[in-house]
PDB file of C-alpha atoms in Angstrom:
ATOM      1  CA  MET A   1       0.000   0.000   0.000  1.00 42.00           C
ATOM      2  CA  THR A   2       1.347   3.417  -0.897  1.00 44.00           C
ATOM      3  CA  GLY A   3       0.909   6.624   1.048  1.00 47.00           C
ATOM      4  CA  PRO A   4      -0.798   9.777  -0.139  1.00 56.00           C
ATOM      5  CA  SER A   5       0.509  11.352  -3.300  1.00 59.00           C
ATOM      6  CA  PRO A   6       3.250  13.945  -2.909  1.00 64.00           C
ATOM      7  CA  LEU A   7       2.125  17.532  -2.645  1.00 78.00           C
ATOM      8  CA  ARG A   8       3.399  19.924  -5.261  1.00 86.00           C
ATOM      9  CA  TYR A   9       2.855  23.657  -5.190  1.00 93.00           C
ATOM     10  CA  SER A  10       4.355  25.979  -7.742  1.00 93.00           C
ATOM     11  CA  ASP A  11       6.619  28.727  -6.540  1.00 94.00           C
ATOM     12  CA  ASP A  12       4.195  31.186  -8.161  1.00 94.00           C
ATOM     13  CA  THR A  13       1.327  29.822  -6.060  1.00 95.00           C
ATOM     14  CA  LEU A  14       3.265  29.994  -2.798  1.00 96.00           C
ATOM     15  CA  ARG A  15       4.650  33.425  -3.637  1.00 95.00           C
ATOM     16  CA  ALA A  16       1.169  34.742  -4.488  1.00 95.00           C
ATOM     17  CA  ILE A  17      -0.197  33.536  -1.164  1.00 96.00           C
ATOM     18  CA  LEU A  18       2.656  35.028   0.863  1.00 96.00           C
ATOM     19  CA  ARG A  19       2.413  38.318  -1.038  1.00 94.00           C
ATOM     20  CA  THR A  20      -1.347  38.737  -0.627  1.00 95.00           C
ATOM     21  CA  VAL A  21      -2.063  37.683   2.950  1.00 96.00           C
ATOM     22  CA  ARG A  22      -1.678  40.290   5.662  1.00 96.00           C
ATOM     23  CA  THR A  23      -3.151  38.749   8.817  1.00 98.00           C
ATOM     24  CA  ILE A  24      -2.128  35.237   9.838  1.00 98.00           C
ATOM     25  CA  ALA A  25      -3.622  33.214  12.693  1.00 98.00           C
ATOM     26  CA  VAL A  26      -1.134  30.672  14.045  1.00 98.00           C
ATOM     27  CA  VAL A  27      -3.217  27.853  15.513  1.00 98.00           C
ATOM     28  CA  GLY A  28      -1.276  25.917  18.118  1.00 97.00           C
ATOM     29  CA  ALA A  29       1.147  28.747  18.852  1.00 95.00           C
ATOM     30  CA  SER A  30       3.376  28.071  21.837  1.00 94.00           C
ATOM     31  CA  ALA A  31       4.752  30.399  24.500  1.00 93.00           C
ATOM     32  CA  ASP A  32       7.934  28.294  24.523  1.00 94.00           C
ATOM     33  CA  PRO A  33      10.579  30.056  22.377  1.00 93.00           C
ATOM     34  CA  SER A  34      12.175  26.691  21.533  1.00 95.00           C
ATOM     35  CA  ARG A  35       8.993  25.466  19.792  1.00 95.00           C
ATOM     36  CA  PRO A  36       8.701  25.876  16.014  1.00 95.00           C
ATOM     37  CA  SER A  37       5.245  27.493  16.276  1.00 95.00           C
ATOM     38  CA  HIS A  38       6.676  30.280  18.441  1.00 95.00           C
ATOM     39  CA  ASP A  39       9.625  30.803  16.103  1.00 95.00           C
ATOM     40  CA  VAL A  40       7.492  30.902  12.950  1.00 96.00           C
ATOM     41  CA  ALA A  41       4.968  33.323  14.482  1.00 96.00           C
ATOM     42  CA  GLN A  42       7.737  35.684  15.582  1.00 95.00           C
ATOM     43  CA  PHE A  43       9.543  35.420  12.225  1.00 95.00           C
ATOM     44  CA  LEU A  44       6.399  36.238  10.248  1.00 95.00           C
ATOM     45  CA  ARG A  45       5.638  39.157  12.590  1.00 95.00           C
ATOM     46  CA  ARG A  46       9.133  40.559  12.017  1.00 93.00           C
ATOM     47  CA  GLN A  47       8.519  40.397   8.248  1.00 93.00           C
ATOM     48  CA  GLY A  48       5.505  42.693   8.686  1.00 92.00           C
ATOM     49  CA  TYR A  49       2.564  40.300   8.829  1.00 96.00           C
ATOM     50  CA  GLN A  50      -0.073  40.893  11.486  1.00 96.00           C
ATOM     51  CA  ILE A  51       0.054  37.738  13.601  1.00 97.00           C
ATOM     52  CA  VAL A  52      -2.508  36.441  16.053  1.00 98.00           C
ATOM     53  CA  ALA A  53      -2.047  33.281  18.062  1.00 97.00           C
ATOM     54  CA  VAL A  54      -4.733  30.693  18.762  1.00 98.00           C
ATOM     55  CA  ASN A  55      -4.235  28.483  21.793  1.00 96.00           C
ATOM     56  CA  PRO A  56      -7.042  27.930  24.316  1.00 93.00           C
ATOM     57  CA  ALA A  57      -4.554  26.967  27.030  1.00 93.00           C
ATOM     58  CA  LEU A  58      -2.826  30.368  26.778  1.00 92.00           C
ATOM     59  CA  ALA A  59      -5.792  32.660  26.033  1.00 91.00           C
ATOM     60  CA  PRO A  60      -6.364  35.370  26.886  1.00 92.00           C
ATOM     61  CA  GLY A  61      -2.845  36.658  26.841  1.00 90.00           C
ATOM     62  CA  SER A  62      -0.048  37.537  24.490  1.00 91.00           C
ATOM     63  CA  LEU A  63       3.273  36.372  23.150  1.00 89.00           C
ATOM     64  CA  GLY A  64       4.956  39.748  23.388  1.00 89.00           C
ATOM     65  CA  PRO A  65       3.071  41.879  20.855  1.00 92.00           C
ATOM     66  CA  ILE A  66       1.078  38.906  19.507  1.00 95.00           C
ATOM     67  CA  PRO A  67      -2.406  38.544  21.043  1.00 96.00           C
ATOM     68  CA  ILE A  68      -3.658  35.063  21.907  1.00 97.00           C
ATOM     69  CA  TYR A  69      -7.257  33.931  21.362  1.00 98.00           C
ATOM     70  CA  PRO A  70      -8.960  30.685  22.415  1.00 97.00           C
ATOM     71  CA  ASP A  71     -10.203  29.892  18.896  1.00 97.00           C
ATOM     72  CA  LEU A  72     -10.511  31.417  15.442  1.00 98.00           C
ATOM     73  CA  ALA A  73     -14.063  32.668  16.070  1.00 98.00           C
ATOM     74  CA  ALA A  74     -12.831  34.832  18.961  1.00 98.00           C
ATOM     75  CA  ILE A  75     -10.511  36.902  16.757  1.00 98.00           C
ATOM     76  CA  PRO A  76     -12.220  40.307  16.450  1.00 97.00           C
ATOM     77  CA  HIS A  77     -11.004  41.130  12.932  1.00 98.00           C
ATOM     78  CA  PRO A  78     -10.627  39.373   9.574  1.00 98.00           C
ATOM     79  CA  VAL A  79      -7.934  36.731   9.148  1.00 98.00           C
ATOM     80  CA  ASP A  80      -6.415  36.084   5.730  1.00 98.00           C
ATOM     81  CA  MET A  81      -4.506  32.883   6.466  1.00 98.00           C
ATOM     82  CA  VAL A  82      -4.794  30.174   9.103  1.00 99.00           C
ATOM     83  CA  ASP A  83      -1.457  28.451   9.774  1.00 98.00           C
ATOM     84  CA  ILE A  84      -2.102  25.081  11.448  1.00 98.00           C
ATOM     85  CA  PHE A  85       0.520  23.906  13.958  1.00 96.00           C
ATOM     86  CA  ARG A  86      -1.527  20.932  15.168  1.00 96.00           C
ATOM     87  CA  ARG A  87      -1.571  17.243  14.364  1.00 95.00           C
ATOM     88  CA  SER A  88      -3.209  16.130  11.148  1.00 96.00           C
ATOM     89  CA  ASP A  89      -6.184  14.674  13.021  1.00 96.00           C
ATOM     90  CA  ALA A  90      -7.043  18.177  14.314  1.00 97.00           C
ATOM     91  CA  ALA A  91      -6.678  19.899  10.944  1.00 97.00           C
ATOM     92  CA  GLY A  92     -10.213  19.148   9.733  1.00 98.00           C
ATOM     93  CA  ALA A  93     -11.961  20.988  12.549  1.00 98.00           C
ATOM     94  CA  ILE A  94      -9.562  23.918  12.201  1.00 98.00           C
ATOM     95  CA  ALA A  95     -10.105  24.068   8.440  1.00 98.00           C
ATOM     96  CA  ASP A  96     -13.859  24.171   9.086  1.00 98.00           C
ATOM     97  CA  GLN A  97     -13.350  27.085  11.490  1.00 98.00           C
ATOM     98  CA  ALA A  98     -11.209  28.838   8.861  1.00 99.00           C
ATOM     99  CA  ILE A  99     -14.056  28.460   6.368  1.00 98.00           C
ATOM    100  CA  ALA A 100     -16.538  29.801   8.933  1.00 98.00           C
ATOM    101  CA  ILE A 101     -14.534  32.960   9.653  1.00 98.00           C
ATOM    102  CA  GLY A 102     -13.966  33.719   5.969  1.00 98.00           C
ATOM    103  CA  ALA A 103     -10.223  33.084   5.815  1.00 99.00           C
ATOM    104  CA  LYS A 104      -8.695  32.997   2.337  1.00 98.00           C
ATOM    105  CA  VAL A 105      -5.964  30.414   2.954  1.00 98.00           C
ATOM    106  CA  VAL A 106      -5.487  27.311   5.083  1.00 98.00           C
ATOM    107  CA  TRP A 107      -1.807  26.464   5.482  1.00 98.00           C
ATOM    108  CA  MET A 108      -0.900  23.201   7.214  1.00 97.00           C
ATOM    109  CA  GLN A 109       2.598  23.019   8.631  1.00 96.00           C
ATOM    110  CA  LEU A 110       5.287  20.448   7.893  1.00 94.00           C
ATOM    111  CA  GLY A 111       3.953  16.981   8.634  1.00 94.00           C
ATOM    112  CA  VAL A 112       0.331  18.141   8.705  1.00 96.00           C
ATOM    113  CA  ARG A 113      -1.953  16.825   5.999  1.00 96.00           C
ATOM    114  CA  ASP A 114      -5.687  16.214   5.739  1.00 97.00           C
ATOM    115  CA  ASP A 115      -6.836  15.723   2.153  1.00 96.00           C
ATOM    116  CA  THR A 116     -10.527  15.649   3.116  1.00 97.00           C
ATOM    117  CA  ALA A 117     -10.267  18.939   5.021  1.00 97.00           C
ATOM    118  CA  ALA A 118      -8.321  20.436   2.117  1.00 97.00           C
ATOM    119  CA  ALA A 119     -11.074  19.423  -0.306  1.00 96.00           C
ATOM    120  CA  ARG A 120     -13.731  21.044   1.924  1.00 98.00           C
ATOM    121  CA  ALA A 121     -11.708  24.246   2.185  1.00 98.00           C
ATOM    122  CA  GLU A 122     -11.044  24.364  -1.555  1.00 97.00           C
ATOM    123  CA  ALA A 123     -14.741  23.733  -2.282  1.00 98.00           C
ATOM    124  CA  ALA A 124     -15.488  26.751  -0.068  1.00 98.00           C
ATOM    125  CA  GLY A 125     -13.093  28.881  -2.134  1.00 98.00           C
ATOM    126  CA  LEU A 126     -10.019  28.835   0.098  1.00 98.00           C
ATOM    127  CA  ARG A 127      -6.505  28.156  -1.114  1.00 97.00           C
ATOM    128  CA  VAL A 128      -4.818  25.278   0.686  1.00 97.00           C
ATOM    129  CA  VAL A 129      -1.178  24.409   1.309  1.00 97.00           C
ATOM    130  CA  MET A 130      -0.244  21.269   3.228  1.00 97.00           C
ATOM    131  CA  ASP A 131       3.011  19.920   4.654  1.00 95.00           C
ATOM    132  CA  ARG A 132       4.902  23.180   4.146  1.00 95.00           C
ATOM    133  CA  CYS A 133       6.218  25.919   6.427  1.00 96.00           C
ATOM    134  CA  PRO A 134       5.557  29.562   5.499  1.00 97.00           C
ATOM    135  CA  LYS A 135       8.832  30.654   7.121  1.00 96.00           C
ATOM    136  CA  ILE A 136      10.832  28.199   5.040  1.00 95.00           C
ATOM    137  CA  GLU A 137       8.946  29.081   1.856  1.00 94.00           C
ATOM    138  CA  PHE A 138       9.252  32.833   2.510  1.00 94.00           C
ATOM    139  CA  ARG A 139      13.022  32.508   2.812  1.00 92.00           C
ATOM    140  CA  ARG A 140      13.376  30.036  -0.069  1.00 93.00           C
ATOM    141  CA  LEU A 141      11.414  32.313  -2.393  1.00 92.00           C
ATOM    142  CA  GLY A 142      13.490  35.366  -1.452  1.00 88.00           C
ATOM    143  CA  GLY A 143      10.700  37.104   0.455  1.00 83.00           C
ATOM    144  CA  ASP A 144      11.173  40.482   2.036  1.00 81.00           C
ATOM    145  CA  SER A 145       9.070  42.925   4.033  1.00 76.00           C
ATOM    146  CA  SER A 146       7.611  44.460   0.843  1.00 78.00           C
ATOM    147  CA  TRP A 147       5.646  41.235   0.344  1.00 79.00           C
ATOM    148  CA  CYS A 148       3.356  41.992   3.239  1.00 71.00           C
ATOM    149  CA  ALA A 149       3.308  45.785   3.133  1.00 57.00           C
ATOM    150  CA  ALA A 150      -0.158  47.291   3.130  1.00 49.00           C
ATOM    151  CA  GLU A 151      -1.372  48.058  -0.357  1.00 46.00           C
TER     152      GLU A 151
END
């Protein structure tokens, strides 16, 4: 038995997403600076994206200048992209929340994949990236702060 097919995203697709989103919700963000979710949230914030964290165990609160909410529905402003730092078995419910709040993109981190959730999100008009890290892709594609500057 073979595993799921490999995921391929064109550089143009990834670049377009990273250039058009402004507000990113990092679901599963950690207060521990040694955790990848903390590092990625802080990196994206330093590039100029507006970052909000979603972690019910830490909400309400903040990670420095990044506010923390218990869930996506509690965020009081629009979110362009939902970055999922949770296990694959949690991605479906988070993708459904992203659809409900009107996000434009669902991005599942390295090792996170849910083809059924991706199909639901795409059917609702969202763009989906799975098993990729926006920090890695931003750097690989030569991103800079002009990518997320307000238009």
